[in-house]
PDB file of C-alpha atoms in Angstrom:
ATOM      1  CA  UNK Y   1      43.015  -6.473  -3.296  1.00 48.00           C
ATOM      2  CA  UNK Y   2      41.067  -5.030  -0.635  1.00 49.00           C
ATOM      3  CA  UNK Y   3      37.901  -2.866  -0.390  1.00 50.00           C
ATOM      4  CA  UNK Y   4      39.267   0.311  -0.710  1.00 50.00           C
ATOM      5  CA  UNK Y   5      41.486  -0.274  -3.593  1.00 53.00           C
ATOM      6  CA  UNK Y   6      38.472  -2.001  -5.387  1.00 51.00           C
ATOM      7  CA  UNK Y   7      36.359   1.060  -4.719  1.00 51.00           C
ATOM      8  CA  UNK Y   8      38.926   3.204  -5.849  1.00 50.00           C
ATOM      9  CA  UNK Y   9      39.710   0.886  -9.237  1.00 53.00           C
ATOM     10  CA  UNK Y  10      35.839   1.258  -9.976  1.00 52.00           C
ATOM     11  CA  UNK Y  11      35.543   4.850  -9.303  1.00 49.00           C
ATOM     12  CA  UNK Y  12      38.400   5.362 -11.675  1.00 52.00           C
ATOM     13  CA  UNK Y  13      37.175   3.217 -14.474  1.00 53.00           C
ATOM     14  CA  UNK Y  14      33.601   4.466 -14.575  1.00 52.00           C
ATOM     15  CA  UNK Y  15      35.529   8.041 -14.875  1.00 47.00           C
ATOM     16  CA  UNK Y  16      37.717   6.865 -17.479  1.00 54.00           C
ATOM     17  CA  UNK Y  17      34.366   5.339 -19.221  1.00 52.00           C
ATOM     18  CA  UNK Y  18      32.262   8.680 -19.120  1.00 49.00           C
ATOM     19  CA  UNK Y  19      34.979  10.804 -20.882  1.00 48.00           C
ATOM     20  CA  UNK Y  20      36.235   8.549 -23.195  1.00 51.00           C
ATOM     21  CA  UNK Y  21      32.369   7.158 -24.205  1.00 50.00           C
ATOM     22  CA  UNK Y  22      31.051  10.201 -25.480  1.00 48.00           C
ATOM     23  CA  UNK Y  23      33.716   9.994 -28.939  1.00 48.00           C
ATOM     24  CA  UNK Y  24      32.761   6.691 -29.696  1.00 47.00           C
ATOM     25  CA  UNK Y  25      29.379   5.864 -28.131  1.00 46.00           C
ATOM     26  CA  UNK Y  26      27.435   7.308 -31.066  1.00 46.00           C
ATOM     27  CA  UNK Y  27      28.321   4.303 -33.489  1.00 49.00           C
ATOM     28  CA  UNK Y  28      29.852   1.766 -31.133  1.00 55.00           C
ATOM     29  CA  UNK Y  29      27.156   1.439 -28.231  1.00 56.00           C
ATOM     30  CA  UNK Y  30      27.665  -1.997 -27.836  1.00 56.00           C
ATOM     31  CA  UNK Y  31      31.065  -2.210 -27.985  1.00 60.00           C
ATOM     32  CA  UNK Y  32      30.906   0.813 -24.818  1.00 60.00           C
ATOM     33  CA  UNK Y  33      28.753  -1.537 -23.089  1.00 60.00           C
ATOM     34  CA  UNK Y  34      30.673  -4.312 -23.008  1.00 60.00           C
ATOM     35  CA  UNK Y  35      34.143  -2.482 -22.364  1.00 64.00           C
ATOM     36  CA  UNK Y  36      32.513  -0.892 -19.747  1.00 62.00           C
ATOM     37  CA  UNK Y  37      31.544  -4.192 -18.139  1.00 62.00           C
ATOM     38  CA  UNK Y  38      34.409  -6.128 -18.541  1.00 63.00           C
ATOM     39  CA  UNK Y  39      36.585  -2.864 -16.859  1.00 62.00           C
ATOM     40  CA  UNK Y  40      34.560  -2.989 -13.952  1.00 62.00           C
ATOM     41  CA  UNK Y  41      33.940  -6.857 -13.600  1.00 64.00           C
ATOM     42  CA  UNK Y  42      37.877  -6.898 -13.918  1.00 65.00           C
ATOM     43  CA  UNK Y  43      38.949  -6.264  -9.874  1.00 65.00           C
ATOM     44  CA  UNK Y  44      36.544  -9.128  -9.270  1.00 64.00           C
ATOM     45  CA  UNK Y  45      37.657 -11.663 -11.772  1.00 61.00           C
ATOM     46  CA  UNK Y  46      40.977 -11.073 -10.654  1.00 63.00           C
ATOM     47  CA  UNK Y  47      40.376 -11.504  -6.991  1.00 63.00           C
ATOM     48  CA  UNK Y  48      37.771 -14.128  -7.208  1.00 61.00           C
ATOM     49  CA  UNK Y  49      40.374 -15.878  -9.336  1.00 62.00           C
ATOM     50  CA  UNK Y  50      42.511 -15.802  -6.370  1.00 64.00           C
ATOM     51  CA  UNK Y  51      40.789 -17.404  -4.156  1.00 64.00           C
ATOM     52  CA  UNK Y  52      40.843 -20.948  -3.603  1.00 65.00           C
ATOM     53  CA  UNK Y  53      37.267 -21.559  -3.816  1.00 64.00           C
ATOM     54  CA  UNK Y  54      36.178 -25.069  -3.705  1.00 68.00           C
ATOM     55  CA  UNK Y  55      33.926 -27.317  -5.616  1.00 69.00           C
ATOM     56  CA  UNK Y  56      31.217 -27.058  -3.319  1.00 75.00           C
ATOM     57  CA  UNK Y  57      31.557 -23.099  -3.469  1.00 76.00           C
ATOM     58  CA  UNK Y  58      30.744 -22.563  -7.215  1.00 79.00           C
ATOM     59  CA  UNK Y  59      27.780 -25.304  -7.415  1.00 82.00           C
ATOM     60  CA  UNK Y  60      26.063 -23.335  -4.279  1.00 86.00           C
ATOM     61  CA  UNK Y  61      26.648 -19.929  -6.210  1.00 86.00           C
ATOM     62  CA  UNK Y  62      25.422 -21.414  -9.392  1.00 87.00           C
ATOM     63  CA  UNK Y  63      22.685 -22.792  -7.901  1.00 90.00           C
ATOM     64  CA  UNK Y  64      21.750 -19.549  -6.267  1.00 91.00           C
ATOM     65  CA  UNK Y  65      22.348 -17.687  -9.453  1.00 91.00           C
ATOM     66  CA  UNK Y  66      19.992 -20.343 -11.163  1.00 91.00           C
ATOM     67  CA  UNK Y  67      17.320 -19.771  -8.483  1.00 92.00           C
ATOM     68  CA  UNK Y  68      17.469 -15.887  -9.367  1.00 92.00           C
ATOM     69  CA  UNK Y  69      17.722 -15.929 -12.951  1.00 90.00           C
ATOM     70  CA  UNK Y  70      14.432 -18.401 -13.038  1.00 90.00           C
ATOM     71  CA  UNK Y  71      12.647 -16.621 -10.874  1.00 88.00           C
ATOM     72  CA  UNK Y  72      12.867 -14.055 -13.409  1.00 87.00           C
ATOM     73  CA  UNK Y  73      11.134 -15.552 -16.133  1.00 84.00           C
ATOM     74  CA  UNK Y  74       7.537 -16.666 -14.631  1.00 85.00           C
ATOM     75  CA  UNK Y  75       7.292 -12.743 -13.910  1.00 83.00           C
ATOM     76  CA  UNK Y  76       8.194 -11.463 -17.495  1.00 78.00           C
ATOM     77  CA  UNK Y  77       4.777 -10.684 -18.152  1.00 81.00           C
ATOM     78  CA  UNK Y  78       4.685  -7.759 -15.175  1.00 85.00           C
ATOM     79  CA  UNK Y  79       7.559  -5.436 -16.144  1.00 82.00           C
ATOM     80  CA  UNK Y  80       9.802  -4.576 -13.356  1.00 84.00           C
ATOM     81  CA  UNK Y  81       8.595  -7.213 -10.680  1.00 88.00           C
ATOM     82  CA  UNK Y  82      10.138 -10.112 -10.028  1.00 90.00           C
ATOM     83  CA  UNK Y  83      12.436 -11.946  -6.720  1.00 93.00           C
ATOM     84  CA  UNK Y  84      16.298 -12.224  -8.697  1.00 94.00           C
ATOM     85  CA  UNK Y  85      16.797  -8.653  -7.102  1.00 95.00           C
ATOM     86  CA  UNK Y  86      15.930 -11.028  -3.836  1.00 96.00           C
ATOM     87  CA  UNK Y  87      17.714 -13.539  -4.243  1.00 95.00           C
ATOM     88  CA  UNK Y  88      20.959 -11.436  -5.087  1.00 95.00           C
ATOM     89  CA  UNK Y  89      20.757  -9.229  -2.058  1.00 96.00           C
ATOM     90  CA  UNK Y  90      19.887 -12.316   0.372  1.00 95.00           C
ATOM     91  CA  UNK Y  91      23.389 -13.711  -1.649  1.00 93.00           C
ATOM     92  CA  UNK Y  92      25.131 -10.940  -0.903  1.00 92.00           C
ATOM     93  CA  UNK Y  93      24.276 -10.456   2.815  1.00 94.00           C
ATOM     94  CA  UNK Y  94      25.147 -14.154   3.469  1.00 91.00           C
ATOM     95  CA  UNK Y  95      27.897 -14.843   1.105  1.00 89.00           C
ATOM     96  CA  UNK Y  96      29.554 -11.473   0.714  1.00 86.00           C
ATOM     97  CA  UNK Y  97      30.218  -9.335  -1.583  1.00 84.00           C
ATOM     98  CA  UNK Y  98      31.744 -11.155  -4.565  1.00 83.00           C
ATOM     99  CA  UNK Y  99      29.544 -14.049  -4.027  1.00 86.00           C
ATOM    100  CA  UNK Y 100      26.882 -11.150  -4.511  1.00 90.00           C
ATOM    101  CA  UNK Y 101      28.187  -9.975  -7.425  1.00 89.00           C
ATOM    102  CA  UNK Y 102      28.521 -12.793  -9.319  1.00 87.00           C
ATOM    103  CA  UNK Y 103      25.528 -14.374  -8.446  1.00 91.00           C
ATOM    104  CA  UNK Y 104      23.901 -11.065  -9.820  1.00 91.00           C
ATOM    105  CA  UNK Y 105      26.222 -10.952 -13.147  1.00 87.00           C
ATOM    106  CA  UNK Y 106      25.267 -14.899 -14.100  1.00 88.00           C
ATOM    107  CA  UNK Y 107      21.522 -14.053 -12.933  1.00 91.00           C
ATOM    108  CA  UNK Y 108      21.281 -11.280 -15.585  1.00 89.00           C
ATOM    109  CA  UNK Y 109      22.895 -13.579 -18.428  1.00 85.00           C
ATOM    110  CA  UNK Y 110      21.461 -16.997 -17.750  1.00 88.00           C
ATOM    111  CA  UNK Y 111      17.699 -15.152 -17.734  1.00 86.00           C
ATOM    112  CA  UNK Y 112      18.460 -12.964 -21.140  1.00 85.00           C
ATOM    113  CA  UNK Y 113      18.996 -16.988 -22.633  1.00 83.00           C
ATOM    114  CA  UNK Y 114      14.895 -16.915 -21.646  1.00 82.00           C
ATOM    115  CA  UNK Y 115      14.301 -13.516 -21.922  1.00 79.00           C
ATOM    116  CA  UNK Y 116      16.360 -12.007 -25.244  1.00 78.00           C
ATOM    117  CA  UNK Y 117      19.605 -10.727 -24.846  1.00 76.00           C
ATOM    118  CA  UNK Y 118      20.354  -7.641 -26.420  1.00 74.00           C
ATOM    119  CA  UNK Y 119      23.440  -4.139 -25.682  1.00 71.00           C
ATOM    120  CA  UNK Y 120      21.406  -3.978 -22.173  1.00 77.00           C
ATOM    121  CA  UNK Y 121      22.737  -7.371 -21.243  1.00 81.00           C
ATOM    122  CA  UNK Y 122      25.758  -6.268 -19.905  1.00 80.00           C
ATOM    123  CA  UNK Y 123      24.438  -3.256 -17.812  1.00 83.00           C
ATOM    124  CA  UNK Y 124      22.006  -5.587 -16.200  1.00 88.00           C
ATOM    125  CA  UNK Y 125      24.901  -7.778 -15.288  1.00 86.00           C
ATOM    126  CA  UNK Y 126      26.533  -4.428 -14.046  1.00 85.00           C
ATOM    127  CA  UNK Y 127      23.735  -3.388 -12.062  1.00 90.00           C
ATOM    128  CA  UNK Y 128      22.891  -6.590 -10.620  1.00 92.00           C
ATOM    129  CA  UNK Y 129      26.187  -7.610  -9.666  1.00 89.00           C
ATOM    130  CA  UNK Y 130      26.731  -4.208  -8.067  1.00 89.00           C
ATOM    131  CA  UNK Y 131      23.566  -4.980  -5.431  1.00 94.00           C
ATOM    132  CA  UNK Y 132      25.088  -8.018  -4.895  1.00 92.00           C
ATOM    133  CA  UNK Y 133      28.641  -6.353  -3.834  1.00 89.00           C
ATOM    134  CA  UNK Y 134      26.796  -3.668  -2.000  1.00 92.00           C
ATOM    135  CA  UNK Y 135      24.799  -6.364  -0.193  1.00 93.00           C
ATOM    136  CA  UNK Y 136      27.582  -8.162   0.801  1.00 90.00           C
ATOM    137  CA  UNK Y 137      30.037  -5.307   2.111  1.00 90.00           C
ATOM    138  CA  UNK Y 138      26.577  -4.346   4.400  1.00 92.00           C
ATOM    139  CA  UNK Y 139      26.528  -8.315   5.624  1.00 89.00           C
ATOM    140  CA  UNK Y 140      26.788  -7.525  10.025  1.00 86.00           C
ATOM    141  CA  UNK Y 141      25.571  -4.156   9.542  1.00 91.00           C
ATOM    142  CA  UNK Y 142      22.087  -2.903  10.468  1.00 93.00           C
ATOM    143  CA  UNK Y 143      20.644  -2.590   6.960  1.00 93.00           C
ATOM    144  CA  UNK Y 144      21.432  -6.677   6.865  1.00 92.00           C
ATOM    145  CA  UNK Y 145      20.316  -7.521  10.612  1.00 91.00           C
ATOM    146  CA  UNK Y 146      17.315  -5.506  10.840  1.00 93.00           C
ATOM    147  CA  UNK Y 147      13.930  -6.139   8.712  1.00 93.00           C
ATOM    148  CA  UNK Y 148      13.181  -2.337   8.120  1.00 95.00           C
ATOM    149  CA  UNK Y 149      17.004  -1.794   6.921  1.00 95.00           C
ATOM    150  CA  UNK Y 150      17.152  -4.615   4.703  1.00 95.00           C
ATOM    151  CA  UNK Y 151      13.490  -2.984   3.248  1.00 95.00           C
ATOM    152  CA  UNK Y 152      15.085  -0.051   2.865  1.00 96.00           C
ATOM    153  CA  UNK Y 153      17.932  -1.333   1.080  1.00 96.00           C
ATOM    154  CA  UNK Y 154      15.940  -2.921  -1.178  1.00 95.00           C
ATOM    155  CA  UNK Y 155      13.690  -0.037  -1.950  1.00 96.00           C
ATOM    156  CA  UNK Y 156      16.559   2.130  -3.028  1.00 95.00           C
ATOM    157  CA  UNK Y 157      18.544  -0.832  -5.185  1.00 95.00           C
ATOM    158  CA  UNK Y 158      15.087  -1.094  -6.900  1.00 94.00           C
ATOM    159  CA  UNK Y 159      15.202   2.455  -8.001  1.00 93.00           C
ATOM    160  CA  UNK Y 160      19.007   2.884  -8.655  1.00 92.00           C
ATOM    161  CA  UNK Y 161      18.543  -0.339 -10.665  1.00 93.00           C
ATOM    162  CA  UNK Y 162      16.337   1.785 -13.466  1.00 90.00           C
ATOM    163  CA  UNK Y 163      18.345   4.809 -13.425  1.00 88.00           C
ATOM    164  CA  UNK Y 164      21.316   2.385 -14.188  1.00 86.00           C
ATOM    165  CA  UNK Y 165      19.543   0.423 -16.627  1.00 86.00           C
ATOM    166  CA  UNK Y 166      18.645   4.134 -18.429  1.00 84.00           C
ATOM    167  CA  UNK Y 167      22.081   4.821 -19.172  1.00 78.00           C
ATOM    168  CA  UNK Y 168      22.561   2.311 -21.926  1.00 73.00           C
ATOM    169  CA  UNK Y 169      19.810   4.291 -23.810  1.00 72.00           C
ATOM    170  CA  UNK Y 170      21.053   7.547 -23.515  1.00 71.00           C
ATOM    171  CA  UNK Y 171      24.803   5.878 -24.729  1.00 68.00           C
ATOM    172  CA  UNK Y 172      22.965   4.723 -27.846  1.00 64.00           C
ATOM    173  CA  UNK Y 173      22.238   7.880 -28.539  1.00 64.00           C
ATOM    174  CA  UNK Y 174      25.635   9.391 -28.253  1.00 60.00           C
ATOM    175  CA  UNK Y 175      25.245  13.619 -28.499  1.00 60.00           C
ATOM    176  CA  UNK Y 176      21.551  13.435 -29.797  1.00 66.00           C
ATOM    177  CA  UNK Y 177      20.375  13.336 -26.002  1.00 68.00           C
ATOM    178  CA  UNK Y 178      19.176  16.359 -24.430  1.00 73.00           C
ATOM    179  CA  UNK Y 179      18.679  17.161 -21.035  1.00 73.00           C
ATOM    180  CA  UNK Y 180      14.761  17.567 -21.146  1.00 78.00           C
ATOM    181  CA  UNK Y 181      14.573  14.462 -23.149  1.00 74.00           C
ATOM    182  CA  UNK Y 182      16.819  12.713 -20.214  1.00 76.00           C
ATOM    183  CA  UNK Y 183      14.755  14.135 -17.394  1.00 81.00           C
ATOM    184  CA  UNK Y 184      11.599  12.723 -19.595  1.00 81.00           C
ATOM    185  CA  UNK Y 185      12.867   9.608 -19.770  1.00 80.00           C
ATOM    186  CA  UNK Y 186      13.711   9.378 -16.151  1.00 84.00           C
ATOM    187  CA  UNK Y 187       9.977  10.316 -15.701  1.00 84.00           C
ATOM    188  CA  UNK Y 188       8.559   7.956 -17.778  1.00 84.00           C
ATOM    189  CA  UNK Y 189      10.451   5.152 -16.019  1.00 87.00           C
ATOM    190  CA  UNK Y 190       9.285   5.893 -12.609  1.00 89.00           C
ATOM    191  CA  UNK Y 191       6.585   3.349 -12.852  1.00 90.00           C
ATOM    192  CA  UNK Y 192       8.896   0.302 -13.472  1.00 91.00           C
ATOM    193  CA  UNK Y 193      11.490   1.769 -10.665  1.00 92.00           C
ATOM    194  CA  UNK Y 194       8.897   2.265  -8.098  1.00 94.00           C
ATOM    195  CA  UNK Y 195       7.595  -1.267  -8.924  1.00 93.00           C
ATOM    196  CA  UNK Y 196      11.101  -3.176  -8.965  1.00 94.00           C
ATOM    197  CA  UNK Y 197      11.884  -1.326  -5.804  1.00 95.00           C
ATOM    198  CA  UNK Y 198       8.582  -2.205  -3.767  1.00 95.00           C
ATOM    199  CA  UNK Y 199       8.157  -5.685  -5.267  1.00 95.00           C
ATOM    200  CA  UNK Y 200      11.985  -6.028  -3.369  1.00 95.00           C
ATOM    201  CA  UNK Y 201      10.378  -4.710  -0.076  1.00 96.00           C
ATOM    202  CA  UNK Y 202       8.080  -7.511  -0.436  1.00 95.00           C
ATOM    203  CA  UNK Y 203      10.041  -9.958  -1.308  1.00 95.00           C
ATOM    204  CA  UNK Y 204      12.462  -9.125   1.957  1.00 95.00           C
ATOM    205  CA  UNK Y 205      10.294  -8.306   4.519  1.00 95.00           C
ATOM    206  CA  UNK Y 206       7.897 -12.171   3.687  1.00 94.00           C
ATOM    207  CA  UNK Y 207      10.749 -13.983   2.925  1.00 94.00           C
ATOM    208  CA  UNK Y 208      14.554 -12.657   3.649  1.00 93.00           C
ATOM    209  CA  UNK Y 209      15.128 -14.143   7.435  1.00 92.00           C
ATOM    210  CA  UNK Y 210      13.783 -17.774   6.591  1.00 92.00           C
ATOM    211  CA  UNK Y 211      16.205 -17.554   3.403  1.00 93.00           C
ATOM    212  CA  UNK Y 212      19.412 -16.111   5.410  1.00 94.00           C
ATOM    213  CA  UNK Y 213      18.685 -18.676   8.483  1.00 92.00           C
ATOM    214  CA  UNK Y 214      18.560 -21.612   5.623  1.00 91.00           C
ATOM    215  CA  UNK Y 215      21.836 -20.192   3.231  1.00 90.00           C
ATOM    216  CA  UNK Y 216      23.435 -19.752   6.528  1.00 89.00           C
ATOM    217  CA  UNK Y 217      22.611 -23.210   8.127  1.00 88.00           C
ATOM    218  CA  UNK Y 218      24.426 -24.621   4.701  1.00 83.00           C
ATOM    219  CA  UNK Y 219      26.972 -21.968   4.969  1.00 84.00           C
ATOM    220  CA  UNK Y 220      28.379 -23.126   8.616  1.00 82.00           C
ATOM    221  CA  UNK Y 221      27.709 -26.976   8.019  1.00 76.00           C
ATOM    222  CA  UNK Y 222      30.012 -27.341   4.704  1.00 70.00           C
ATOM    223  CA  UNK Y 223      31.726 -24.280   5.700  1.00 71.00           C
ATOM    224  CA  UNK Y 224      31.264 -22.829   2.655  1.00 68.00           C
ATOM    225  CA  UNK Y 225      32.579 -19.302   1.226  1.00 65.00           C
ATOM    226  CA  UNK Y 226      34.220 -18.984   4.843  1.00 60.00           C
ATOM    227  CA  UNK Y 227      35.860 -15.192   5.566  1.00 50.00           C
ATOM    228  CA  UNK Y 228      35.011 -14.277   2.078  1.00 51.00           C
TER     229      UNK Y 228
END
């Protein structure tokens, strides 16, 4: 399954999710939530599944998506900042794109065990796994080579993070939500986005090429995740 057709399967599930959420979103919020992630994590189970991906392969991914998920935790106490955001992009850009997303999925999960998990699990998995594949279909492209594009990468994954993260509170709410109350909410949240998104930029401009020279040192030496 390539790209395109994965694009394509998304774009037609997220669709499928909007009209069909708004009849039973009012009571069943978590239910929505987690249909809605298992539709979309579905064209990468399936292709990940097909891939012969060795031994060596999953322990480096789960050892990245441990490295993101307890990075998390020693930054709980400022909301918004921490590296996993980092570490899930640098994944992405070295790994590829379904490297990226899972690493991003796991990192959301495996910190909520710390953390508290709760119906906003699964769009954190959503919205971190999406950087991740984003990341990774960028990997030889300017935004991964150069310092200012990787920044600015980072910057706006901060910010679409929170909008994403929003919509699990407006689906709890089913038709209650307004549009003022939306916008409002949007507003209120600008804070936290503006401080996920520039803690990223700091994270990637100290410490992205030192992390992409070391994953890909490991990467061409075990010849791991090759053509992926």
């Amino acid at each position: 399954m390539g790209r395109p057709k994965i694009i394509l399967l998304i774009s037609v599930l997220i669709i499928t999710f909007i009209l069909l959420c708004g009849n039973i979103a009012e009571q069943q919020f978590l239910l929505v939530s987690v249909l809605f992630m298992l539709g979309t994590f579905l064209p990468f189970m399936i292709r990940f599944e097909r891939r012969k991906v060795m031994g060596r392969e999953l322990v480096i991914l789960a050892i990245l998506a441990a490295i993101a998920a307890v990075s998390r935790v020693p930054f709980a106490s400022i909301p918004s900042v921490q590296p996993t955001t980092f570490v899930i992009i640098v994944t992405g850009f070295v790994f590829g794109a379904e490297s990226g997303f899972v690493v991003g999925a796991l990192a959301a999960l495996v910190s909520n065990l710390f953390l508290g998990q709760g119906p906003w699990t699964p769009w954190q998995m959503y919205a971190w796994g999406m950087i991740g594949l984003c990341a990774g279909f960028l990997r030889g492209t300017w935004i991964q080579v150069s310092p200012i594009g990787r920044a600015i990468f980072g910057f706006i994954t901060g910010i679409l993070f929170g909008w994403v993260m929003n919509l699990w509170y407006f689906v709890s709410l089913g038709d209650e939500i307004k549009l003022v109350e939306i916008l409002a909410y949007y507003g209120a949240s600008l804070y936290f986005d503006l401080a996920h998104a520039i803690s990223n930029v700091f994270f990637l401009l100290l410490f992205a090429t030192g992390w992409m020279k070391i994953l890909q040192r490991f990467r061409r030496k075990y010849g791991l995740l090759e053509g992926k």
